[in-house]
Amino acid sequence: MTIAPTRPRVAIFATCFNDTMFPKAPIATVKLLRRLGVDVEFPTEQTCCGQMFTNTGYANDAKGLVRGFVDTFDAFDYVVAPSGSCTGSVREQHEMIAERVGDQGLAREVDALAPRVLELSEFLVDVLGVTDVGAHFPHRITYHPTCHSLRMLGVGDRPLQLLRAVAGTDLRELPAAEQCCGFGGTFSVKNPDVSVAMGNDKARHVVETGAEYVVAGDNSCLAHIGGLLHRGRTGVKTIHLAEVLASTEQDPA
């Protein structure tokens, strides 16, 4: 008797920033994954990754969120997030928080779960093995590689591989692409003048490309860049990578 292989259980981690301010990104992620044949689930118990606590030194306050993340997602084979920043927090900071507060049991659970938590482009390219997801987005675009996805996760050119395969796009190279946009979570609160200066540099480079849209895998960065583009009356819009990849001729973004 042949036993059919079980399909992996995949959950989406929407992130609190997206859920509160940019729900189109996690909705697009679910739409895209289901179009590709993935049975994606949305655990309603999910909350925040705890990065804001972690980045400002509140390890004890972050511990409860780390515990909650493990309890919510441990049963899944993969956890997919439309955010390099939050994925980076889970993979690079959760174990550190557990160890800092002296909970070795939680640290072991995090160590087992963290490798299964993937940013969207990682899951598409490395797990599903696809770069052409059947998307259609007939616009001039440029891509900003966010700091956490680039430096903490090492996503490399995976997002660009996916964008190059999108039908109808005119993908423009972004000058000084690897330069940070200046948002940096609490950095923009603690160092607003530096943050805005960095953001203005990024916005200027975006405008130089002649793109209609700037694409990124983190809405936190897009919020910062987009605010500056809007204030400058540039006419350039922002859009999350997931929304571009979910867009089709029949169901455009």
XYZ file of C-alpha atoms in Angstrom:
253
model
C 0.000 0.000 0.000
C 1.332 3.411 -0.960
C 0.823 6.129 1.615
C 0.383 9.595 0.115
C 2.863 12.114 1.530
C 1.380 14.646 3.892
C 1.430 18.277 2.805
C 3.423 20.608 5.043
C 1.503 22.793 7.456
C 2.232 26.427 6.637
C 1.214 29.390 8.781
C 1.382 33.070 7.976
C 2.815 35.433 10.565
C 1.184 38.717 9.564
C 3.194 40.875 12.040
C 1.535 43.498 14.198
C 2.735 46.413 12.046
C 1.110 44.938 8.945
C -2.010 43.852 10.784
C -2.519 47.317 12.227
C -1.503 49.566 9.345
C -0.858 47.600 6.137
C -3.144 44.543 6.047
C -2.919 44.316 2.257
C 0.531 42.701 2.559
C -0.481 39.645 4.631
C -3.720 39.328 2.633
C -1.668 39.325 -0.585
C 0.692 36.751 0.929
C -2.184 34.384 1.664
C -3.667 34.954 -1.805
C -0.312 34.294 -3.480
C 0.504 31.154 -1.510
C -2.938 29.665 -2.069
C -2.627 30.385 -5.795
C 0.602 28.385 -5.708
C -1.153 25.459 -4.044
C -0.043 26.037 -0.458
C -2.548 25.327 2.320
C -1.734 28.374 4.403
C -3.307 28.942 7.818
C -3.671 32.069 9.918
C -3.419 31.327 13.666
C -5.533 33.991 15.348
C -3.523 33.761 18.592
C -0.518 35.481 17.000
C 0.576 38.885 18.239
C 3.921 40.710 18.019
C 7.476 39.406 17.549
C 8.644 41.647 20.408
C 11.275 43.520 18.428
C 10.350 46.911 19.876
C 10.958 45.599 23.398
C 14.130 43.796 22.369
C 15.680 46.749 20.548
C 15.169 49.015 23.552
C 16.540 46.565 26.110
C 13.344 45.260 27.728
C 14.195 41.555 27.691
C 11.790 40.600 30.480
C 8.894 42.268 28.666
C 9.849 40.590 25.394
C 9.924 37.119 26.952
C 6.133 36.792 27.012
C 5.931 37.563 23.306
C 8.649 35.016 22.537
C 6.743 32.427 24.584
C 3.553 33.318 22.759
C 5.214 33.033 19.357
C 6.492 29.534 20.136
C 3.142 28.390 21.496
C 1.328 29.741 18.429
C 3.598 28.472 15.666
C 5.477 25.429 16.960
C 3.024 22.958 15.391
C 3.703 24.229 11.861
C 6.295 23.011 9.384
C 6.870 26.530 8.056
C 5.981 30.029 9.205
C 5.979 32.644 6.428
C 6.137 36.377 7.124
C 5.869 39.320 4.697
C 8.578 41.079 6.706
C 12.339 40.705 6.775
C 12.497 42.760 9.959
C 10.171 40.564 12.017
C 11.586 37.355 10.553
C 15.036 38.606 11.516
C 13.827 39.316 15.039
C 12.532 35.771 15.433
C 15.612 34.100 13.996
C 18.258 36.350 15.518
C 16.762 37.745 18.737
C 14.295 35.276 20.244
C 16.887 32.792 21.461
C 18.971 35.653 22.834
C 15.966 36.928 24.820
C 15.229 33.483 26.251
C 18.837 33.035 27.327
C 19.076 36.546 28.747
C 16.129 35.915 31.072
C 17.519 32.497 32.022
C 14.850 30.306 30.406
C 16.908 27.541 28.791
C 13.825 25.479 27.997
C 12.352 28.331 25.974
C 15.731 28.871 24.291
C 15.706 25.249 23.095
C 12.173 25.591 21.761
C 13.114 28.772 19.908
C 16.201 27.074 18.492
C 13.995 24.321 17.052
C 11.368 26.687 15.609
C 13.437 29.606 14.307
C 14.879 27.871 11.196
C 11.305 27.195 10.037
C 10.410 30.897 10.122
C 11.006 32.345 6.659
C 10.587 35.662 4.924
C 8.276 35.412 1.908
C 10.958 35.430 -0.800
C 12.956 32.767 1.074
C 9.931 30.479 1.194
C 9.079 30.980 -2.472
C 12.587 30.474 -3.837
C 14.105 28.007 -1.365
C 11.123 25.883 -0.313
C 8.705 26.042 -3.246
C 11.535 26.381 -5.751
C 9.788 29.023 -7.857
C 10.773 32.433 -9.151
C 7.973 32.925 -11.689
C 4.774 33.012 -9.640
C 2.549 34.028 -12.550
C 2.343 37.668 -11.511
C 1.495 40.618 -13.754
C 2.221 44.225 -12.784
C 2.567 46.592 -15.764
C 4.442 49.435 -14.116
C 7.913 50.930 -13.743
C 9.279 49.744 -10.391
C 12.430 49.864 -8.334
C 13.359 47.641 -5.404
C 14.686 48.707 -2.006
C 16.444 45.856 -0.132
C 15.622 46.423 3.519
C 18.446 46.260 6.047
C 17.193 43.326 8.117
C 16.378 41.200 5.084
C 19.727 42.023 3.529
C 22.020 41.881 6.563
C 20.302 39.722 9.190
C 18.609 37.184 6.915
C 20.854 37.287 3.867
C 17.973 37.057 1.377
C 20.344 38.229 -1.335
C 18.748 38.617 -4.746
C 15.751 36.356 -4.100
C 13.263 39.272 -4.229
C 14.869 40.516 -7.440
C 14.645 37.047 -8.997
C 10.922 37.101 -8.277
C 10.422 40.648 -9.544
C 12.334 40.017 -12.771
C 9.855 37.264 -13.614
C 6.775 39.479 -13.139
C 5.115 40.084 -16.485
C 4.799 43.678 -17.651
C 7.208 45.238 -15.173
C 9.997 47.617 -16.022
C 12.417 46.997 -13.143
C 14.797 49.927 -12.623
C 18.043 49.597 -10.662
C 18.065 51.686 -7.480
C 21.239 53.747 -6.908
C 22.935 53.065 -3.554
C 20.381 50.311 -3.019
C 22.082 48.792 0.009
C 22.044 52.089 1.887
C 19.584 51.983 4.799
C 16.410 54.045 4.493
C 16.870 55.387 8.040
C 13.720 54.026 9.660
C 15.278 51.349 11.868
C 12.311 51.027 14.230
C 13.194 52.876 17.410
C 16.190 54.467 15.653
C 13.831 56.850 13.859
C 12.335 57.850 17.219
C 15.643 58.323 19.024
C 17.481 59.934 16.110
C 14.811 61.677 14.022
C 17.086 64.152 12.257
C 19.520 61.461 11.101
C 16.619 59.216 10.172
C 15.008 61.852 7.974
C 18.333 62.715 6.320
C 18.895 59.064 5.428
C 15.314 58.746 4.233
C 15.643 61.796 2.020
C 18.704 60.260 0.361
C 16.751 57.077 -0.288
C 13.725 58.959 -1.623
C 15.946 61.002 -3.943
C 17.498 57.828 -5.380
C 14.038 56.330 -5.884
C 12.934 59.396 -7.858
C 16.102 59.232 -9.963
C 15.046 55.821 -11.313
C 11.879 57.217 -12.881
C 9.873 54.436 -11.223
C 6.157 54.676 -10.531
C 6.461 52.382 -7.503
C 9.150 51.519 -4.981
C 8.884 47.908 -3.826
C 10.211 46.442 -0.584
C 9.636 43.451 1.660
C 9.011 45.556 4.781
C 6.157 47.997 5.182
C 7.985 49.777 7.992
C 10.602 50.940 5.494
C 7.944 51.719 2.907
C 6.054 53.842 5.439
C 9.183 55.909 6.054
C 10.191 56.240 2.406
C 6.606 56.735 1.305
C 6.051 59.565 3.753
C 9.043 61.427 2.394
C 8.045 60.767 -1.224
C 4.569 62.068 -0.460
C 5.818 65.208 1.280
C 8.067 65.866 -1.687
C 5.053 65.541 -4.017
C 7.020 63.132 -6.193
C 4.038 61.060 -7.309
C 5.975 57.841 -6.613
C 3.948 55.247 -4.717
C 5.004 52.398 -2.445
C 3.935 48.762 -2.648
C 4.903 45.613 -0.769
C 6.630 42.761 -2.600
C 3.740 40.423 -1.723
C 1.215 42.723 -3.402
C 3.218 42.802 -6.636
C 3.622 39.019 -6.647
C -0.072 38.459 -5.896
C -1.134 40.744 -8.757
C -2.399 39.095 -11.951
C -4.096 40.285 -15.124
C -7.385 38.916 -13.821
C -6.886 40.268 -10.301
C -4.531 43.276 -10.443
C -3.065 44.929 -7.370
